[in-house]
Coordinates of C-alpha atoms and ligand atoms in Angstrom, one line a residue:
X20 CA 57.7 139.7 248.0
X21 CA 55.1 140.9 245.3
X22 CA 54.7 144.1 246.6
X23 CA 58.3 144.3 247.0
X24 CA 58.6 143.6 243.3
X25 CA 56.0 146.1 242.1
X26 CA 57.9 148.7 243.9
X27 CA 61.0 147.6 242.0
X28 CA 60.5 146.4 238.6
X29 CA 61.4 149.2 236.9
X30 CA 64.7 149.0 238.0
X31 CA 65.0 146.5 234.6
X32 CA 62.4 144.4 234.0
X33 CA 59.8 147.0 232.8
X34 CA 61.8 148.6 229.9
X35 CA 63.5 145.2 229.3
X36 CA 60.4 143.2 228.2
X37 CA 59.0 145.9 226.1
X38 CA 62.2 145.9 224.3
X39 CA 63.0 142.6 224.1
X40 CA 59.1 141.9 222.3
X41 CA 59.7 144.5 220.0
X42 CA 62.7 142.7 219.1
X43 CA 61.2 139.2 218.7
X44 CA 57.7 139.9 217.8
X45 CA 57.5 141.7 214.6
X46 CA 54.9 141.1 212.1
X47 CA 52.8 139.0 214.9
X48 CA 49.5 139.5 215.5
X49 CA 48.5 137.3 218.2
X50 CA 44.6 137.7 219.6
X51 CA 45.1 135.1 222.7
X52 CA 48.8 135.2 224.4
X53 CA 49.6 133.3 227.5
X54 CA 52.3 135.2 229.0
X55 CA 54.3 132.7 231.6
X56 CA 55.8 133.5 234.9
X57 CA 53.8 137.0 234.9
X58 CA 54.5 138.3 238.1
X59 CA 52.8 140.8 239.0
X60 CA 50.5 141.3 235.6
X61 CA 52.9 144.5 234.5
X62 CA 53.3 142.9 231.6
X63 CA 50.3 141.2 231.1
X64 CA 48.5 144.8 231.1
X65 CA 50.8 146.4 228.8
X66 CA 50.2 143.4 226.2
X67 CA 46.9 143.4 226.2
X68 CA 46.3 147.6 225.7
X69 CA 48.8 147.4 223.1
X70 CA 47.5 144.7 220.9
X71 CA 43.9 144.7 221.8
X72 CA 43.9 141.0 222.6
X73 CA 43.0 138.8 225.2
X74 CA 46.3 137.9 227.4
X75 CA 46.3 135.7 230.2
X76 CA 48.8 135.4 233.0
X77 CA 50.2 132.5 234.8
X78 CA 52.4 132.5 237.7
X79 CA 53.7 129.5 240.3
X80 CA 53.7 132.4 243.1
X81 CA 50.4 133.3 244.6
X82 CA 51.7 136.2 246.2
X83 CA 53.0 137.5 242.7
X84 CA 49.6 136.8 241.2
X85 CA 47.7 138.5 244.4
X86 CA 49.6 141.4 242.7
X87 CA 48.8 140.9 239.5
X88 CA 44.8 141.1 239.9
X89 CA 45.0 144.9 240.7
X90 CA 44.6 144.8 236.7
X91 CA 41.5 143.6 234.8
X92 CA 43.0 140.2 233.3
X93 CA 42.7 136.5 234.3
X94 CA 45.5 135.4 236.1
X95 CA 46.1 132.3 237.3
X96 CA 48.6 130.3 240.1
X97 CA 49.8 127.6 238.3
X98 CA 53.1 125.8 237.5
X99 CA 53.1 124.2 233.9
X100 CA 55.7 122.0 234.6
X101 CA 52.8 119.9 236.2
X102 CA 50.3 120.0 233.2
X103 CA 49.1 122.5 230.4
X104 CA 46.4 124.8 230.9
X105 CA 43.2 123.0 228.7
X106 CA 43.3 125.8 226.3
X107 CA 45.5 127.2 223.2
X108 CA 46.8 130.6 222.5
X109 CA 48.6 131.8 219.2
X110 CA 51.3 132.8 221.2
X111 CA 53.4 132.5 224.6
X112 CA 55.3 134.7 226.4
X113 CA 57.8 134.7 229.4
X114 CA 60.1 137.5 230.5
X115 CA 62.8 137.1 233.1
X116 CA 61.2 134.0 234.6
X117 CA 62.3 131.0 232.6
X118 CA 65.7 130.9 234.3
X119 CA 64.2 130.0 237.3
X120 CA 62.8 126.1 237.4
X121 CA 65.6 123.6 237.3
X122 CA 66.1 122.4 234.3
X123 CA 64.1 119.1 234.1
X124 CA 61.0 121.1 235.5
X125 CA 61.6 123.6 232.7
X126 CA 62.0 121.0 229.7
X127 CA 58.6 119.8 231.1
X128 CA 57.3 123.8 231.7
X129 CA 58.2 124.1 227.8
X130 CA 56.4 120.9 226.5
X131 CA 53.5 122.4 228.4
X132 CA 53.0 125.6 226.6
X133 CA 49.9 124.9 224.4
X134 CA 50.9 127.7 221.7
X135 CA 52.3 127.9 218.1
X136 CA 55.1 130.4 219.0
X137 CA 57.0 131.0 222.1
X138 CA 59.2 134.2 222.5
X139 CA 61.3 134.3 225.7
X140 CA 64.2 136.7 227.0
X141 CA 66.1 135.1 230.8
X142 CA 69.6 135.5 232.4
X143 CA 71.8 133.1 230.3
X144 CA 75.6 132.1 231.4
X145 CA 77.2 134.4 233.2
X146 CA 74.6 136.9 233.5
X147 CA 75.0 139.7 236.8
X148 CA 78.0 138.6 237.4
X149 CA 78.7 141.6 239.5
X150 CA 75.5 140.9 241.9
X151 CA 76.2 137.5 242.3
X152 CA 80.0 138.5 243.4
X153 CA 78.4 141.1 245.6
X154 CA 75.7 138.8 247.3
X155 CA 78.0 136.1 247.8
X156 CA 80.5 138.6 249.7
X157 CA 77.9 140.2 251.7
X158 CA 76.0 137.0 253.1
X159 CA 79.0 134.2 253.3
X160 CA 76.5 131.7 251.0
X161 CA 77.5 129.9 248.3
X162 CA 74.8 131.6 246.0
X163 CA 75.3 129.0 243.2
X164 CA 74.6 125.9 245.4
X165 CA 71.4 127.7 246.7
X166 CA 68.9 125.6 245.7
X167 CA 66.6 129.0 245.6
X168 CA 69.5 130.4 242.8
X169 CA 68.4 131.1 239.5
X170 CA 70.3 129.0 236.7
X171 CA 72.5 130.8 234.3
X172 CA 72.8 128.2 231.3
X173 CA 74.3 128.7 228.1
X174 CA 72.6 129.3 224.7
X175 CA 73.2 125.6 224.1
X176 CA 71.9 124.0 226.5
X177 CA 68.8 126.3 226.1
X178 CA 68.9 125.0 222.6
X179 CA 68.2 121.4 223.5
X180 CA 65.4 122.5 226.5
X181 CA 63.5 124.0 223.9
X182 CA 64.5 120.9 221.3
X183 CA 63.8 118.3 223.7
X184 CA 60.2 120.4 224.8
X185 CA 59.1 120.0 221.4
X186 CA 60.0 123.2 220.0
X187 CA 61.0 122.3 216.8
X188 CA 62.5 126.2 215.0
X189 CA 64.7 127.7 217.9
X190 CA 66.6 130.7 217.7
X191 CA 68.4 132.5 220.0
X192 CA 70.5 135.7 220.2
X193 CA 72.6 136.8 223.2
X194 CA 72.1 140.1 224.4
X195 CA 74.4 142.0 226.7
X196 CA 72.9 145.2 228.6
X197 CA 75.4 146.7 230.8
X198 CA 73.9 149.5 233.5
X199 CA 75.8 151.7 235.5
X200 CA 73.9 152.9 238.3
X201 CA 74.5 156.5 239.7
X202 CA 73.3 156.0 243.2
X203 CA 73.8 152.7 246.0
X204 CA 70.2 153.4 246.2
X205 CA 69.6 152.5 242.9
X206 CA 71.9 149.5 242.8
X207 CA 70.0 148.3 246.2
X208 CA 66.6 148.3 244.3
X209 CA 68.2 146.7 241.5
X210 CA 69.4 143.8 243.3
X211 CA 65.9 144.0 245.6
X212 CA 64.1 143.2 242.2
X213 CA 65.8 140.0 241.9
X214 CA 67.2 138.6 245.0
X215 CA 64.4 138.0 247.9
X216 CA 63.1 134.5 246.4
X217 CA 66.5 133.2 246.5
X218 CA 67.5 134.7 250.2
X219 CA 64.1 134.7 252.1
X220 CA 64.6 131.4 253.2
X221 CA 68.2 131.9 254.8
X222 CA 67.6 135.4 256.4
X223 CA 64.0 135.9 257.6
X224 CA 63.2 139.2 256.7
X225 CA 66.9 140.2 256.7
X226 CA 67.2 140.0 252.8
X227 CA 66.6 144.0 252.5
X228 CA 69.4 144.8 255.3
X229 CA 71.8 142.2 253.2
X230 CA 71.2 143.5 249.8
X231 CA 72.2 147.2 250.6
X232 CA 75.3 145.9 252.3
X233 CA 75.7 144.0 248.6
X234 CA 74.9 146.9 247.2
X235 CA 77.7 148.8 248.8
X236 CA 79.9 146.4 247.6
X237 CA 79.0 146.7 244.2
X238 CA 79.7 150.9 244.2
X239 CA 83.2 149.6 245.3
X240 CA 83.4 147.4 242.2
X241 CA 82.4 149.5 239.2
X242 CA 78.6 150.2 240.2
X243 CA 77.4 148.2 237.1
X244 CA 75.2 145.0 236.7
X245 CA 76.3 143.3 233.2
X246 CA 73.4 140.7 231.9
X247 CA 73.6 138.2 229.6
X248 CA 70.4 137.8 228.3
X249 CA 69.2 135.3 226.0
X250 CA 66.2 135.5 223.6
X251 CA 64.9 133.3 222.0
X252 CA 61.7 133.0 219.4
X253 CA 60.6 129.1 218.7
X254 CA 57.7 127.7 216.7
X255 CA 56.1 124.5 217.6
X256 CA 54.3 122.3 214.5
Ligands
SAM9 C1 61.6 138.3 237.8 S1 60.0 137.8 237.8 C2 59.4 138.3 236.2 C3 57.9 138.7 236.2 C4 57.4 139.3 234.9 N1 57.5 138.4 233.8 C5 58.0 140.6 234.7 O1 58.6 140.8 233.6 O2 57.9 141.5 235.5 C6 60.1 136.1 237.7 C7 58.7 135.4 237.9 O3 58.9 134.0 237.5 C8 58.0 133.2 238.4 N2 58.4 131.8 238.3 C9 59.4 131.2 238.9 N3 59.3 129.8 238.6 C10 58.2 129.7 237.8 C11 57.6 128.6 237.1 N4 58.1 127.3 237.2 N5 56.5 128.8 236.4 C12 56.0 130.1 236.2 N6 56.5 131.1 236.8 C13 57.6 131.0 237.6 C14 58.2 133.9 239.7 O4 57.2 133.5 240.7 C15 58.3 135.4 239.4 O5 57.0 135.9 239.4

């Protein structure tokens, strides 16, 4: 699943987390960053040439953080909804992964993160719409009972995660990014960014096969992937 990520990333995550912590970041000038839900370390690596400080990178997938170690960081398995890490950073990051735990994991994720700012972009209500239709057409499931689905909340009820975490100055802007793909090749590697973790377990090794049939389905419906992406930047006293 890593390597199937590496190979696919780009597709939106790459040029999406750059963007989005140019956006939030300004005037920060962190020298230790704990970047949560890394991945495969893309990320991580791009932080740390870019502001010459130490990041660290941890991930609840060991296969992603196999990944990550072709790059000269620590990285570490590890799910902070079970406990912090016994160390503090000047700030967190997390980029398309905070949509993932339920939501009483990620209340619990978020009172973990031993820094003084958090800034965060994930799928928010209603985000990829078009994929979801798409998937759910193309494999029968009912992708929103999955318990493997990713959960698409509102700004509100982000608002009282972050509240309830301890987070005590939250704010967070909706973003909408609308990308029309020119090729069902390109939608395909879209959708295989995202959707393995939340299909591996239903179609053994199918999930590629499945995903350009979705993806087929999407050219027939506009060819375009709408998210609605939240980001937030919090302080914790
Ligand atoms: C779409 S990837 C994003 C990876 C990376 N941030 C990037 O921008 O390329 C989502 C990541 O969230 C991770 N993840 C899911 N649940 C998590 C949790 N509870 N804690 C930390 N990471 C988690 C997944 O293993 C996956 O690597």
């Amino acid at each position: 699943m890593g390597a199937t990520y590496v190979a696919n990333r780009g597709t939106f995550q790459a040029g999406y987390a750059e963007a989005c912590f140019d956006r939030l970041a300004k005037g920060l000038a962190p020298r230790r960053i704990l970047d949560v839900g890394c991945g495969t370390g893309d990320f991580v690596d791009a932080l740390s040439r870019r502001l010459k400080c130490e990041v660290v990178g941890v991930d609840t997938s060991a296969d992603m953080i196999a990944q990550a170690k072709r790059f000269p960081h620590r990285f570490e398995v590890k799910d902070l909804s079970e406990g912090p890490l016994d160390e503090s950073f000047d700030l967190a990051t997390s980029f398309m992964a905070l949509h993932w735990p339920s939501r009483e994991s990620r209340v619990r994720l978020l009172s973990n993160v031993t820094a003084d700012v958090m800034v965060a972009g994930f799928h928010g209500a209603g985000s990829c719409e078009e994929g979801v239709r798409a998937v759910r057409k193309a494999s029968g499931l009912d992708i929103e009972a999955l318990p493997t689905m990713f959960h698409r909340d509102s700004k509100d009820v982000w608002l009282d995660d972050f509240r309830n975490a301890g987070w005590n100055d939250v704010d967070i802007q909706e973003r909408e990014i609308r990308t029309v793909f020119s090729s069902e090749n390109e939608c395909a590697r879209r959708l295989l960014a995202a959707w393995p973790p939340i299909l591996a377990p239903y179609f053994q090794d199918q999930e590629p096969i499945l995903l350009e049939a979705a993806a087929i389905l999407m050219k027939d419906d506009a060819a375009a992937m709408t998210s609605r992406v939240l980001e937030v930047i919090a302080t914790k006293k």
